Amino acid sequence: MIREELVFVATCDISGLVRGKGFPARELPARLNKGVGWTGSNLMMSPFGPIWDTPFGTAGDFMIVPDPAVEVRVDFGDGSAIEHFFLGDIRNTDGSAWECCPREFLRRAVRQLDEAAGLRLVAAFEQEFLYTGISGRPGDAYALGAFRRQDSFGETFTAALRAAGVVPDTFLAEYGPRQFEVTVMPQPALTAADHAVITREMARAAAHRLGHRAIFSPKPDPELVGNGVHIHMSLVDRAGVPVTHAPGEPMELSRPAQHFLAGVLHHMPAICAITAPSPVSYHRLVPNAWAPTVIDLVRQDRGACLRICPTFAAATPAELTRQFHVEFRSSDAAASPYLALSAVIFAGADGIRRGLPLPTGTPPELPHSLPEALDRLAASETVAQWFGLTHFDAYVRFKRVEAEKLAGLSPAELCARYAEVY
Ligand code: GLU
Ligand code: MG
């Protein structure tokens, strides 16, 4: 059969899905400049396909321009089509950044943190998903048996990640039936978010080659534990020196880290609609599921919203400082990694700018539903400023209509719908 290699250029949009357009690989030199055509309303495609509501209508032209630094070209070696795509930026036709581009939003957050404190965030995404190529058995939690029965998926996925430029860290059978988890090495914020997108796509691509699926939906089944996306993060100065750890300070957190985390806690009610942005996200954020239910910062507690992670066998203070970091646990794969990480960084930068102290007393509860979270988001003038008016309006409208369209479904129906898509 004759074949010609194709390339895809993509964004990871408000729905957290990766969308764009393809073209013959030989056209790549020209496409590196002009990208592929896009519209404002393309940002408003619901997880289920239709554009339900849009401030942009049918008017306007944009382009997704590939970032040459984020090229994935993976040959699975099985005769299937080469997985060749770029992640890119949504730009105006004159080449300037579009105010609603998810990667541009993250760049702005990074700049805000730099301006507030001369700091950068280093992050690594830990992601959970179901692999459908294995049947669940009692006793599978973290089991070698489950690890074995996923067969060659783990090896293919790991090889694909490495070929895609993402450095794999761990791969394991998680707590739930058919549930697996992958962690990758930390990177500066924008690269970390790119790698989170690529990690999901490589899991889906490897599973697809094997005739199966990787399902990242936050809650694939109302009876089982959810799939979290945890953001491991630490602060470094402009020279890359870790500055999160400070012995003798509260929770051994440096002053900037305390303010940063206080900012995240402060804005958490509003940003929850960005980091846990789907109706099913709130079926994950329930008690006894290793997921957070209150807005807290705790040392070494996997039920916390923000968890100070342990350090392991750190023989020197420098090694301890290098390992010391915090995990943001209130996010999931319905969120675009760009938007979720932006929200955390903007919130943290605001905490530093305002010198917010760590809260004391009983921690407030996380929102219990998407509509409740959206009310909190819509009421935040600060978050509206981070977005800008057009982007904020688009985001809130997108999510409100998503909540409305699915409002009548039972938990089981809701979980099934999202498991089909994510
Ligand atoms: N599955 C849990 C979640 O939804 C996380 C389990 C863990 O890795 O601690 O976040
Ligand atoms: Mg896990």
Short mmCIF file of C-alpha atoms and ligand atoms in Angstrom, two decimals:
data_model
loop_
_atom_site.label_atom_id
_atom_site.label_comp_id
_atom_site.label_asym_id
_atom_site.label_seq_id
_atom_site.Cartn_x
_atom_site.Cartn_y
_atom_site.Cartn_z
CA MET A 1 0.00 0.00 0.00
CA ILE A 2 1.45 3.42 -0.86
CA ARG A 3 1.82 5.80 2.04
CA GLU A 4 3.07 9.31 2.75
CA GLU A 5 3.98 10.56 6.21
CA LEU A 6 1.66 13.12 7.80
CA VAL A 7 2.26 15.66 10.57
CA PHE A 8 -0.29 17.07 13.02
CA VAL A 9 -0.06 20.45 14.75
CA ALA A 10 -2.06 20.74 17.95
CA THR A 11 -3.14 22.72 20.96
CA CYS A 12 -4.50 21.28 24.22
CA ASP A 13 -7.63 23.34 24.63
CA ILE A 14 -10.15 24.26 27.35
CA SER A 15 -11.60 20.75 27.22
CA GLY A 16 -8.13 19.35 27.93
CA LEU A 17 -8.23 17.51 24.60
CA VAL A 18 -5.56 17.72 21.93
CA ARG A 19 -6.89 19.14 18.69
CA GLY A 20 -5.44 20.62 15.53
CA LYS A 21 -4.87 19.76 11.89
CA GLY A 22 -2.60 17.57 9.79
CA PHE A 23 -0.66 17.96 6.53
CA PRO A 24 1.96 16.07 4.50
CA ALA A 25 5.31 15.98 6.30
CA ARG A 26 7.08 17.41 3.22
CA GLU A 27 5.18 20.68 3.77
CA LEU A 28 6.66 21.07 7.22
CA PRO A 29 9.23 23.82 6.41
CA ALA A 30 6.45 26.17 5.24
CA ARG A 31 4.07 25.08 8.03
CA LEU A 32 6.67 25.89 10.69
CA ASN A 33 5.94 29.54 9.92
CA LYS A 34 2.30 29.66 8.97
CA GLY A 35 1.04 26.73 11.02
CA VAL A 36 -2.50 25.50 10.40
CA GLY A 37 -5.71 27.55 10.24
CA TRP A 38 -7.86 27.82 13.37
CA THR A 39 -10.83 29.84 14.59
CA GLY A 40 -11.86 31.32 17.92
CA SER A 41 -14.76 28.94 18.21
CA ASN A 42 -12.43 25.95 17.80
CA LEU A 43 -11.39 26.74 21.38
CA MET A 44 -15.02 26.21 22.37
CA MET A 45 -15.43 22.65 21.12
CA SER A 46 -17.00 20.72 23.95
CA PRO A 47 -15.50 17.43 25.16
CA PHE A 48 -18.28 15.71 23.24
CA GLY A 49 -17.71 17.56 19.99
CA PRO A 50 -20.40 20.20 19.41
CA ILE A 51 -19.75 23.86 20.03
CA TRP A 52 -22.51 24.55 22.55
CA ASP A 53 -21.85 28.21 23.18
CA THR A 54 -19.24 30.61 21.87
CA PRO A 55 -18.48 34.31 22.08
CA PHE A 56 -16.62 34.07 18.77
CA GLY A 57 -19.30 32.76 16.41
CA THR A 58 -18.10 31.73 12.97
CA ALA A 59 -15.94 34.81 12.50
CA GLY A 60 -12.20 35.23 12.76
CA ASP A 61 -9.04 33.42 11.77
CA PHE A 62 -6.10 32.27 13.81
CA MET A 63 -3.32 29.78 13.27
CA ILE A 64 -1.76 27.12 15.44
CA VAL A 65 1.94 27.55 14.87
CA PRO A 66 4.11 24.55 15.79
CA ASP A 67 6.78 25.07 18.42
CA PRO A 68 9.87 23.50 16.83
CA ALA A 69 11.04 22.58 20.36
CA VAL A 70 7.97 20.40 20.94
CA GLU A 71 8.10 17.91 18.11
CA VAL A 72 7.07 14.31 18.73
CA ARG A 73 8.00 11.73 16.13
CA VAL A 74 7.56 8.16 17.29
CA ASP A 75 7.74 5.14 15.04
CA PHE A 76 6.13 2.29 16.95
CA GLY A 77 7.87 -0.13 14.59
CA ASP A 78 4.73 -2.16 13.94
CA GLY A 79 3.95 -0.76 10.52
CA SER A 80 1.36 1.66 11.94
CA ALA A 81 1.42 5.32 10.92
CA ILE A 82 4.26 7.28 12.46
CA GLU A 83 3.03 9.34 15.39
CA HIS A 84 4.29 12.75 14.29
CA PHE A 85 2.92 15.89 15.89
CA PHE A 86 3.90 19.27 17.23
CA LEU A 87 2.38 21.19 20.09
CA GLY A 88 1.99 24.81 19.20
CA ASP A 89 0.69 28.28 19.96
CA ILE A 90 -2.54 29.83 18.77
CA ARG A 91 -1.60 33.09 17.09
CA ASN A 92 -3.30 35.94 15.31
CA THR A 93 -2.75 35.97 11.55
CA ASP A 94 -0.06 38.68 12.00
CA GLY A 95 1.92 36.19 14.12
CA SER A 96 1.27 37.81 17.49
CA ALA A 97 0.03 35.69 20.41
CA TRP A 98 -3.76 35.21 20.70
CA GLU A 99 -4.98 36.22 24.14
CA CYS A 100 -6.80 32.89 24.57
CA CYS A 101 -3.86 30.63 23.65
CA PRO A 102 -3.39 28.10 26.49
CA ARG A 103 0.42 28.05 26.18
CA GLU A 104 0.53 31.85 26.10
CA PHE A 105 -1.55 31.89 29.31
CA LEU A 106 1.11 29.74 30.95
CA ARG A 107 3.91 31.96 29.66
CA ARG A 108 2.14 34.94 31.23
CA ALA A 109 1.87 33.07 34.54
CA VAL A 110 5.59 32.26 34.42
CA ARG A 111 6.37 35.94 33.76
CA GLN A 112 4.14 36.98 36.66
CA LEU A 113 6.05 34.73 39.07
CA ASP A 114 9.34 36.05 37.74
CA GLU A 115 8.19 39.65 38.20
CA ALA A 116 6.78 38.97 41.69
CA ALA A 117 9.82 37.17 43.08
CA GLY A 118 12.47 36.39 40.46
CA LEU A 119 11.45 32.75 40.78
CA ARG A 120 10.53 29.88 38.47
CA LEU A 121 8.47 26.80 39.01
CA VAL A 122 9.84 23.37 38.21
CA ALA A 123 7.11 20.75 37.84
CA ALA A 124 6.41 17.12 37.04
CA PHE A 125 2.97 15.69 36.36
CA GLU A 126 1.96 12.36 37.90
CA GLN A 127 -0.94 10.93 35.96
CA GLU A 128 -3.31 8.01 36.56
CA PHE A 129 -5.39 6.19 33.98
CA LEU A 130 -7.13 2.92 33.22
CA TYR A 131 -5.61 0.57 30.69
CA THR A 132 -8.34 -1.44 28.99
CA GLY A 133 -6.00 -4.22 27.84
CA ILE A 134 -6.22 -5.94 31.22
CA SER A 135 -9.20 -7.24 33.16
CA GLY A 136 -9.47 -6.20 36.81
CA ARG A 137 -8.92 -8.91 39.41
CA PRO A 138 -9.29 -8.75 43.18
CA GLY A 139 -5.94 -8.03 44.79
CA ASP A 140 -4.55 -6.07 41.86
CA ALA A 141 -3.67 -2.92 43.84
CA TYR A 142 0.05 -2.22 43.21
CA ALA A 143 0.38 -5.91 42.34
CA LEU A 144 3.21 -7.45 40.38
CA GLY A 145 0.49 -9.63 38.84
CA ALA A 146 -1.30 -6.58 37.41
CA PHE A 147 2.04 -5.11 36.34
CA ARG A 148 2.75 -8.35 34.43
CA ARG A 149 -0.72 -8.74 32.95
CA GLN A 150 -0.60 -5.35 31.24
CA ASP A 151 1.95 -7.27 29.15
CA SER A 152 4.00 -5.16 26.71
CA PHE A 153 1.92 -1.98 27.10
CA GLY A 154 4.22 -0.55 29.80
CA GLU A 155 7.35 -1.20 27.75
CA THR A 156 5.85 0.24 24.57
CA PHE A 157 4.56 3.28 26.46
CA THR A 158 7.94 3.83 28.14
CA ALA A 159 9.82 3.56 24.84
CA ALA A 160 7.34 5.95 23.20
CA LEU A 161 7.77 8.50 25.99
CA ARG A 162 11.54 8.39 25.67
CA ALA A 163 11.38 8.65 21.87
CA ALA A 164 9.07 11.65 22.33
CA GLY A 165 11.67 13.43 24.49
CA VAL A 166 9.92 12.86 27.83
CA VAL A 167 12.04 11.20 30.52
CA PRO A 168 10.04 8.41 32.21
CA ASP A 169 10.40 8.09 35.97
CA THR A 170 7.98 5.38 37.20
CA PHE A 171 5.22 3.18 35.80
CA LEU A 172 3.07 1.11 38.14
CA ALA A 173 -0.19 -0.68 38.74
CA GLU A 174 -2.24 1.69 40.91
CA TYR A 175 -4.87 1.03 43.56
CA GLY A 176 -7.97 0.58 41.38
CA PRO A 177 -8.71 -2.29 39.02
CA ARG A 178 -7.04 -1.74 35.62
CA GLN A 179 -5.57 1.51 36.98
CA PHE A 180 -1.98 2.53 36.22
CA GLU A 181 0.16 5.53 37.00
CA VAL A 182 3.03 7.20 35.22
CA THR A 183 5.47 9.82 36.50
CA VAL A 184 8.04 11.70 34.46
CA MET A 185 11.04 13.87 35.33
CA PRO A 186 10.60 17.52 36.40
CA GLN A 187 10.99 20.36 33.92
CA PRO A 188 10.48 24.14 33.80
CA ALA A 189 6.76 24.98 33.79
CA LEU A 190 6.02 25.23 30.05
CA THR A 191 7.98 22.09 29.23
CA ALA A 192 6.38 20.26 32.16
CA ALA A 193 2.91 21.05 30.76
CA ASP A 194 4.00 20.07 27.23
CA HIS A 195 5.29 16.80 28.67
CA ALA A 196 2.02 16.19 30.52
CA VAL A 197 0.15 16.51 27.22
CA ILE A 198 2.66 14.27 25.42
CA THR A 199 2.52 11.69 28.23
CA ARG A 200 -1.26 11.34 27.87
CA GLU A 201 -1.00 11.10 24.11
CA MET A 202 1.79 8.51 24.24
CA ALA A 203 -0.28 6.38 26.64
CA ARG A 204 -3.24 6.65 24.27
CA ALA A 205 -1.03 6.01 21.23
CA ALA A 206 0.66 2.94 22.75
CA ALA A 207 -2.67 1.53 23.93
CA HIS A 208 -4.18 2.18 20.48
CA ARG A 209 -1.36 0.25 18.78
CA LEU A 210 -2.26 -2.70 21.04
CA GLY A 211 -5.98 -2.45 20.27
CA HIS A 212 -6.90 -0.89 23.61
CA ARG A 213 -7.40 2.45 25.33
CA ALA A 214 -5.81 4.52 28.08
CA ILE A 215 -8.67 6.29 29.91
CA PHE A 216 -7.69 9.39 31.88
CA SER A 217 -11.21 10.44 32.90
CA PRO A 218 -11.16 11.77 36.49
CA LYS A 219 -13.75 9.20 37.57
CA PRO A 220 -14.33 6.37 35.13
CA ASP A 221 -16.65 4.56 37.55
CA PRO A 222 -18.56 6.07 40.49
CA GLU A 223 -17.75 3.04 42.67
CA LEU A 224 -13.97 3.12 42.17
CA VAL A 225 -11.11 5.49 43.02
CA GLY A 226 -10.57 8.26 40.52
CA ASN A 227 -7.71 9.14 38.20
CA GLY A 228 -5.79 12.08 39.59
CA VAL A 229 -3.27 14.32 37.89
CA HIS A 230 -0.91 15.48 40.59
CA ILE A 231 1.46 18.36 39.94
CA HIS A 232 4.76 17.98 41.79
CA MET A 233 6.37 21.37 42.07
CA SER A 234 9.22 23.33 43.57
CA LEU A 235 10.59 26.82 43.26
CA VAL A 236 14.03 27.70 41.93
CA ASP A 237 15.73 31.06 41.58
CA ARG A 238 16.81 32.57 38.24
CA ALA A 239 20.05 30.56 38.41
CA GLY A 240 18.10 27.33 38.92
CA VAL A 241 19.03 26.98 42.61
CA PRO A 242 16.24 25.24 44.61
CA VAL A 243 14.63 27.64 47.11
CA THR A 244 11.62 25.75 48.48
CA HIS A 245 13.28 24.28 51.57
CA ALA A 246 14.27 26.24 54.69
CA PRO A 247 15.05 24.31 57.90
CA GLY A 248 13.58 25.99 61.00
CA GLU A 249 10.75 27.69 59.09
CA PRO A 250 7.12 26.50 59.41
CA MET A 251 6.86 23.11 57.71
CA GLU A 252 10.47 23.69 56.57
CA LEU A 253 9.14 25.89 53.80
CA SER A 254 11.10 28.96 52.72
CA ARG A 255 9.32 32.31 53.00
CA PRO A 256 8.61 32.57 49.26
CA ALA A 257 7.33 28.97 49.26
CA GLN A 258 5.03 29.74 52.22
CA HIS A 259 3.59 32.77 50.41
CA PHE A 260 3.30 30.86 47.14
CA LEU A 261 1.38 28.01 48.76
CA ALA A 262 -0.73 30.45 50.79
CA GLY A 263 -1.67 32.05 47.46
CA VAL A 264 -2.67 28.69 46.02
CA LEU A 265 -4.80 27.91 49.10
CA HIS A 266 -6.33 31.39 49.03
CA HIS A 267 -7.38 31.15 45.38
CA MET A 268 -8.23 27.44 45.49
CA PRO A 269 -12.04 27.91 45.66
CA ALA A 270 -11.86 29.95 42.43
CA ILE A 271 -9.22 27.96 40.54
CA CYS A 272 -10.82 24.59 41.31
CA ALA A 273 -13.02 25.14 38.23
CA ILE A 274 -9.79 25.28 36.21
CA THR A 275 -7.84 22.41 37.77
CA ALA A 276 -10.85 20.10 38.32
CA PRO A 277 -12.99 21.43 35.47
CA SER A 278 -15.59 18.78 34.65
CA PRO A 279 -18.76 17.49 36.31
CA VAL A 280 -17.03 14.11 36.96
CA SER A 281 -14.08 15.85 38.63
CA TYR A 282 -16.35 16.36 41.66
CA HIS A 283 -17.10 12.65 41.89
CA ARG A 284 -13.34 12.18 42.32
CA LEU A 285 -12.97 14.80 45.07
CA VAL A 286 -14.81 12.74 47.71
CA PRO A 287 -13.77 11.22 51.06
CA ASN A 288 -11.87 7.92 51.26
CA ALA A 289 -10.61 8.03 47.70
CA TRP A 290 -7.05 9.33 48.27
CA ALA A 291 -8.20 12.60 46.77
CA PRO A 292 -8.57 15.97 48.53
CA THR A 293 -11.87 17.26 49.91
CA VAL A 294 -10.63 20.29 51.86
CA ILE A 295 -8.26 23.14 51.02
CA ASP A 296 -5.25 22.24 53.12
CA LEU A 297 -1.48 21.98 53.15
CA VAL A 298 -0.21 18.93 55.04
CA ARG A 299 3.11 17.17 55.41
CA GLN A 300 3.13 13.72 53.88
CA ASP A 301 -0.62 13.14 53.65
CA ARG A 302 -2.06 11.79 50.41
CA GLY A 303 -5.52 13.12 51.24
CA ALA A 304 -4.32 16.74 51.21
CA CYS A 305 -4.95 19.39 48.61
CA LEU A 306 -1.28 20.38 48.86
CA ARG A 307 1.05 17.69 50.17
CA ILE A 308 4.60 18.29 51.26
CA CYS A 309 6.32 15.22 49.87
CA PRO A 310 8.91 13.20 51.77
CA THR A 311 12.59 13.25 50.95
CA PHE A 312 14.31 9.88 50.63
CA ALA A 313 17.76 8.97 51.97
CA ALA A 314 19.04 12.51 51.49
CA ALA A 315 22.61 12.20 52.75
CA THR A 316 23.44 15.92 52.48
CA PRO A 317 21.50 19.16 53.09
CA ALA A 318 21.96 19.99 49.41
CA GLU A 319 20.36 16.71 48.38
CA LEU A 320 17.50 17.26 50.83
CA THR A 321 16.91 20.73 49.41
CA ARG A 322 16.99 19.33 45.88
CA GLN A 323 14.36 16.68 46.65
CA PHE A 324 12.08 18.84 48.83
CA HIS A 325 8.88 19.71 46.97
CA VAL A 326 5.11 20.01 47.18
CA GLU A 327 2.40 18.13 45.33
CA PHE A 328 -0.80 19.79 44.11
CA ARG A 329 -3.45 17.05 44.18
CA SER A 330 -6.68 18.84 43.20
CA SER A 331 -6.32 18.41 39.45
CA ASP A 332 -7.28 15.88 36.84
CA ALA A 333 -7.05 15.16 33.14
CA ALA A 334 -10.21 17.05 32.20
CA ALA A 335 -7.97 20.09 32.63
CA SER A 336 -5.56 21.28 30.00
CA PRO A 337 -2.17 21.01 31.75
CA TYR A 338 -1.41 24.53 30.50
CA LEU A 339 -4.46 26.01 32.20
CA ALA A 340 -4.14 24.01 35.43
CA LEU A 341 -0.47 24.87 35.87
CA SER A 342 -1.11 28.52 34.94
CA ALA A 343 -3.81 28.78 37.61
CA VAL A 344 -1.48 27.39 40.28
CA ILE A 345 1.40 29.68 39.26
CA PHE A 346 -0.75 32.82 39.01
CA ALA A 347 -2.23 32.02 42.44
CA GLY A 348 1.20 31.37 43.94
CA ALA A 349 2.68 34.53 42.42
CA ASP A 350 -0.24 36.52 43.87
CA GLY A 351 0.45 34.96 47.28
CA ILE A 352 4.07 36.10 47.06
CA ARG A 353 3.16 39.58 45.81
CA ARG A 354 0.71 40.05 48.69
CA GLY A 355 2.92 38.33 51.26
CA LEU A 356 0.03 36.03 52.26
CA PRO A 357 0.68 33.94 55.39
CA LEU A 358 -0.13 30.25 55.57
CA PRO A 359 -3.70 29.88 56.87
CA THR A 360 -4.46 28.53 60.33
CA GLY A 361 -7.63 26.92 61.70
CA THR A 362 -10.10 24.52 60.09
CA PRO A 363 -9.50 24.28 56.37
CA PRO A 364 -12.45 25.20 54.12
CA GLU A 365 -14.02 22.57 51.89
CA LEU A 366 -13.30 22.33 48.20
CA PRO A 367 -16.27 23.10 45.95
CA HIS A 368 -18.60 20.10 45.71
CA SER A 369 -19.74 20.46 42.11
CA LEU A 370 -18.73 22.16 38.89
CA PRO A 371 -21.54 24.76 39.10
CA GLU A 372 -20.43 25.65 42.65
CA ALA A 373 -16.80 25.89 41.53
CA LEU A 374 -17.81 28.04 38.55
CA ASP A 375 -19.69 30.45 40.80
CA ARG A 376 -16.51 30.85 42.83
CA LEU A 377 -14.45 31.33 39.69
CA ALA A 378 -16.84 33.83 38.13
CA ALA A 379 -16.80 35.87 41.37
CA SER A 380 -13.01 36.28 41.38
CA GLU A 381 -11.86 39.57 39.91
CA THR A 382 -8.26 38.56 40.44
CA VAL A 383 -8.58 35.41 38.36
CA ALA A 384 -10.48 37.38 35.69
CA GLN A 385 -7.44 39.66 35.43
CA TRP A 386 -5.07 36.74 34.94
CA PHE A 387 -7.20 35.55 32.03
CA GLY A 388 -8.18 38.85 30.46
CA LEU A 389 -11.83 39.60 29.68
CA THR A 390 -12.25 37.65 26.43
CA HIS A 391 -10.52 34.52 27.68
CA PHE A 392 -12.29 34.59 31.05
CA ASP A 393 -15.69 34.98 29.45
CA ALA A 394 -14.93 32.15 27.01
CA TYR A 395 -13.74 29.86 29.80
CA VAL A 396 -16.68 30.44 32.12
CA ARG A 397 -19.23 30.13 29.30
CA PHE A 398 -17.63 26.93 28.07
CA LYS A 399 -17.72 25.30 31.49
CA ARG A 400 -21.18 26.53 32.48
CA VAL A 401 -22.77 25.03 29.41
CA GLU A 402 -20.84 21.79 29.92
CA ALA A 403 -22.28 21.54 33.43
CA GLU A 404 -25.80 22.35 32.14
CA LYS A 405 -25.74 19.86 29.27
CA LEU A 406 -24.82 16.95 31.54
CA ALA A 407 -26.86 17.98 34.56
CA GLY A 408 -29.57 15.32 34.24
CA LEU A 409 -27.29 12.28 34.13
CA SER A 410 -26.89 9.78 36.97
CA PRO A 411 -23.34 9.40 38.37
CA ALA A 412 -22.91 6.13 36.45
CA GLU A 413 -24.09 7.69 33.18
CA LEU A 414 -21.89 10.74 33.72
CA CYS A 415 -18.80 8.63 34.41
CA ALA A 416 -19.51 6.51 31.33
CA ARG A 417 -19.81 9.60 29.09
CA TYR A 418 -16.48 11.04 30.22
CA ALA A 419 -14.73 7.66 30.08
CA GLU A 420 -15.70 7.47 26.41
CA VAL A 421 -13.92 10.74 25.66
CA TYR A 422 -10.97 11.02 28.03
N1 GLU B 1 -6.22 8.09 42.78
C1 GLU B 1 -5.97 9.17 43.68
C2 GLU B 1 -6.50 10.48 43.07
O1 GLU B 1 -7.53 10.46 42.49
C3 GLU B 1 -4.50 9.33 44.02
C4 GLU B 1 -3.79 8.13 44.57
C5 GLU B 1 -2.32 8.49 44.85
O2 GLU B 1 -1.51 8.41 43.91
O3 GLU B 1 -2.00 8.95 45.95
O4 GLU B 1 -5.93 11.51 43.18
MG MG B 2 -1.27 7.52 42.27
#
